[in-house]
Coordinates of C-alpha atoms in Angstrom, one line a residue:
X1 CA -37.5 -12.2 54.3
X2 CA -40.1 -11.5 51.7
X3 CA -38.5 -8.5 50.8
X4 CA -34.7 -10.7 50.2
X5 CA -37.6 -12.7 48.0
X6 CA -38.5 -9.7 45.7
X7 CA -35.0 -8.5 45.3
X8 CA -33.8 -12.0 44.3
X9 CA -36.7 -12.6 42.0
X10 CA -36.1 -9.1 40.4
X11 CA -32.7 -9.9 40.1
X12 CA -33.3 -12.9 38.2
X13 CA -35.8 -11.5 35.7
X14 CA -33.3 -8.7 35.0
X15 CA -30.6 -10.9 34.2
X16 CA -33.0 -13.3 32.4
X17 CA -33.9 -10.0 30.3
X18 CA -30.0 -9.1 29.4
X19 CA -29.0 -12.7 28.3
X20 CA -32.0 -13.2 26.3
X21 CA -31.4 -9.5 24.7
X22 CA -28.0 -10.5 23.8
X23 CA -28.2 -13.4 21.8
X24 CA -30.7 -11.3 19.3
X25 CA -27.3 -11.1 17.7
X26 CA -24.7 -7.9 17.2
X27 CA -25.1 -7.1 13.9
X28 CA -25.2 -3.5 12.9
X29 CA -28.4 -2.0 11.1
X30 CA -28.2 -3.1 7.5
X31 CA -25.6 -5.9 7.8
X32 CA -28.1 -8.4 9.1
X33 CA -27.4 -11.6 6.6
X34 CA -30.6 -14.0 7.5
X35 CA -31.0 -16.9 5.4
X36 CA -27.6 -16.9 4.3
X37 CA -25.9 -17.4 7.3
X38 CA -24.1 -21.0 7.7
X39 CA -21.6 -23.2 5.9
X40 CA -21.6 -23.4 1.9
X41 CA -19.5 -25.5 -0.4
X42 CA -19.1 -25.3 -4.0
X43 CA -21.4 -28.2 -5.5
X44 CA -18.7 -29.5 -7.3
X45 CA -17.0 -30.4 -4.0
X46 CA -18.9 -30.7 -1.1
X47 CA -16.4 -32.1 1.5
X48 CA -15.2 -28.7 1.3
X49 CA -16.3 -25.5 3.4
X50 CA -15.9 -22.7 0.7
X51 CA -17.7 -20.0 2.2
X52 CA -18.7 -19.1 5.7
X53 CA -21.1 -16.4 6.3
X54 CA -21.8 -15.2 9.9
X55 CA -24.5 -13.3 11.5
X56 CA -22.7 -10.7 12.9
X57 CA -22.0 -9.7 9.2
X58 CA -18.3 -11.0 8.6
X59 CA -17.5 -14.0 6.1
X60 CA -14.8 -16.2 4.5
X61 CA -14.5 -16.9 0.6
X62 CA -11.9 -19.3 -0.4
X63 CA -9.5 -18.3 2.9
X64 CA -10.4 -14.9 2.3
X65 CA -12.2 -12.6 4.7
X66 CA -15.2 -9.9 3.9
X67 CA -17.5 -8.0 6.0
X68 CA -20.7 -8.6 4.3
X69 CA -24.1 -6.6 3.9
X70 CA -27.6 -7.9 3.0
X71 CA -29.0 -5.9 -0.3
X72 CA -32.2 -6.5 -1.9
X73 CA -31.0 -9.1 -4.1
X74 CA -29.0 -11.5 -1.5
X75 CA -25.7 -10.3 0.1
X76 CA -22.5 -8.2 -0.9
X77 CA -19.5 -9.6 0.4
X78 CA -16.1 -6.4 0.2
X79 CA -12.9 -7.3 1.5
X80 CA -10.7 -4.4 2.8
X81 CA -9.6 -3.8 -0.5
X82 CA -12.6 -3.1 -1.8
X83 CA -13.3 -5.9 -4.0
X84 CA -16.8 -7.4 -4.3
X85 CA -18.8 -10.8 -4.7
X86 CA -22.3 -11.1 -4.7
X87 CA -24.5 -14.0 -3.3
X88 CA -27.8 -14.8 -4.6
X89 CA -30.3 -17.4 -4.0
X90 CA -30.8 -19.9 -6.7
X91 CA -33.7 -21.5 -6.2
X92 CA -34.3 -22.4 -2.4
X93 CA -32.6 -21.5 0.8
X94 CA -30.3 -24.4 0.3
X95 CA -28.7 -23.1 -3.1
X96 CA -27.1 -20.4 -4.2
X97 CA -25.0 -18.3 -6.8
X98 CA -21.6 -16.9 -5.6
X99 CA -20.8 -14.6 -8.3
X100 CA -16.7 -14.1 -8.0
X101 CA -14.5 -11.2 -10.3
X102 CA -12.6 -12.4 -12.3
X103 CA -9.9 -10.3 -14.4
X104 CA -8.9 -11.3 -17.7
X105 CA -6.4 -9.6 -19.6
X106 CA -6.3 -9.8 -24.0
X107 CA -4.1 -12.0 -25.5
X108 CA -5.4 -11.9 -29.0
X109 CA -7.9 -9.6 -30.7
X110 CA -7.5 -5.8 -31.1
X111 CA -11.3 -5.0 -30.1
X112 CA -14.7 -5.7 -28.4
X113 CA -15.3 -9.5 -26.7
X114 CA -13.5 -11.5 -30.0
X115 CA -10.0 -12.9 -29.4
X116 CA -8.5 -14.6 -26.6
X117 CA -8.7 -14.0 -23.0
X118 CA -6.3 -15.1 -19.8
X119 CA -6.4 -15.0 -15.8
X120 CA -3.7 -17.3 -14.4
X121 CA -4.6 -20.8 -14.9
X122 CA -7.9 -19.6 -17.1
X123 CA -9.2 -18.8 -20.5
X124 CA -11.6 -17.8 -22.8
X125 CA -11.7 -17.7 -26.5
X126 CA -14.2 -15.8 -28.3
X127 CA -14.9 -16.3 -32.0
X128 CA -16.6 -13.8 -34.6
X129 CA -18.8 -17.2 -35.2
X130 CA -20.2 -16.8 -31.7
X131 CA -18.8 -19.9 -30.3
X132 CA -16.4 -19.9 -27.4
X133 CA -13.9 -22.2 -25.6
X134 CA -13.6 -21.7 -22.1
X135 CA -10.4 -23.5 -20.3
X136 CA -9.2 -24.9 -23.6
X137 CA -11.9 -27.7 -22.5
X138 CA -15.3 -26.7 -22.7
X139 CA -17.1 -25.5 -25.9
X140 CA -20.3 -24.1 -26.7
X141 CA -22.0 -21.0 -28.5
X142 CA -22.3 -17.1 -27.1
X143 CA -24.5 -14.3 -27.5
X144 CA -23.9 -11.0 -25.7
X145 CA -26.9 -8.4 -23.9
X146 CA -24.9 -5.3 -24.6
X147 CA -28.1 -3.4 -22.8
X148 CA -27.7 -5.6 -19.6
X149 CA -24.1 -6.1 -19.7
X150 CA -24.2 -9.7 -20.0
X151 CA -22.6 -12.6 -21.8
X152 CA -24.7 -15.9 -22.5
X153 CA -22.9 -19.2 -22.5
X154 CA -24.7 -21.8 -24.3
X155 CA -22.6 -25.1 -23.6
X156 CA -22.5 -27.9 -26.3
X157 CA -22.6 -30.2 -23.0
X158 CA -21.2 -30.0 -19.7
X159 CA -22.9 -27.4 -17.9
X160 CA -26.2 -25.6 -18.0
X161 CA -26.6 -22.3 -19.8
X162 CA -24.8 -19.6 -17.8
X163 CA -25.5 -15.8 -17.4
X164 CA -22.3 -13.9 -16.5
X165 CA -22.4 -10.3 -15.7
X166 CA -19.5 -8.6 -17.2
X167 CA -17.5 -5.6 -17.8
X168 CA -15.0 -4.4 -21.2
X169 CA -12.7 -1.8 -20.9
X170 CA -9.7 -1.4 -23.3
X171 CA -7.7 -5.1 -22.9
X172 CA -9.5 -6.3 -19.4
X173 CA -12.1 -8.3 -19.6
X174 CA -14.0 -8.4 -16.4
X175 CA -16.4 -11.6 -15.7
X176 CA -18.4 -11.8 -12.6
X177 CA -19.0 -15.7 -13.0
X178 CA -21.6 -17.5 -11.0
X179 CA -20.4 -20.2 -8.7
X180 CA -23.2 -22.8 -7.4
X181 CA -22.6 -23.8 -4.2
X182 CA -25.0 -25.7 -1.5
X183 CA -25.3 -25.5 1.7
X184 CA -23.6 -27.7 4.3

């Protein structure tokens, strides 16, 4: 009898061991996400899931799915196709920056940043004078960090300054604009 004892008791504790093992999670070494795990909505709309990250390093962005891999920084998110967003924190574990690629292609303007700019239902203008019209709504003044590849938007009112990442080549325009979003 004792010895039925033993063997159920061991039995227990070994299966206690393997379920408690395997809910550490089953994400692969360097795809561990952390913090940033959960539900996130843009903070313009927050009825709405945007972006799901889960631990097992997958995601969705906008109906889109992405495997996604924790850097130093925050998390990359690629899609089979090999594009890229990045996601930062802002200031706590409750905001953060999504910044999305977005391609614009010259409309006006035979070189550098000045001239016009389109990407489906967006724009940018960009004047020698340094100001800029973004949308055909939203106005403000620009300065560019060629040394850190970014463009400064200084908004005569609607938004906050912005820092956008950004790339030039020939007639594309490349921005990698930040997206606040909160968490749901």
């Amino acid at each position: 009898m004792k010895n039925k004892r033993m063997i159920a008791f061991g039995a227990l504790t070994l299966a206690t061991v393997i379920l408690f093992s395997g809910c550490g999670g089953s994400a692969a070494a360097g795809t561990s996400v952390g913090a940033y795990a959960g539900k996130w909505a843009y903070n313009h709309d927050t009825s709405k899931t945007a972006l799901e990250i889960k631990a097992e390093g997958t995601a969705k962005l906008d109906g889109k799915k992405y495997t996604c891999t924790e850097t130093e920084n925050g998390v990359l998110l690629q899609n089979d196709k090999g594009d890229s967003v990045k996601v930062v924190f802002k200031d706590d574990e409750n905001d953060i920056l999504v910044y999305k690629p977005t391609h614009y292609k010259r409309e006006s303007g035979t070189e550098g940043l000045v001239g016009s700019w389109t990407c489906d239902k967006w724009s940018f203008q960009f004047t020698e004078e340094g100001t800029f019209l973004e949308d055909g709504y939203f106005p403000g003044y620009y300065a560019v960090n060629e040394e850190e590849s970014v463009i400064i938007l200084i908004y005569n009112d609607m938004f906050d300054n912005t820092i956008i990442p950004y790339t030039l080549k020939d007639d594309e325009l490349c921005l990698d604009y930040p997206w606040d979003m909160v968490r749901k």
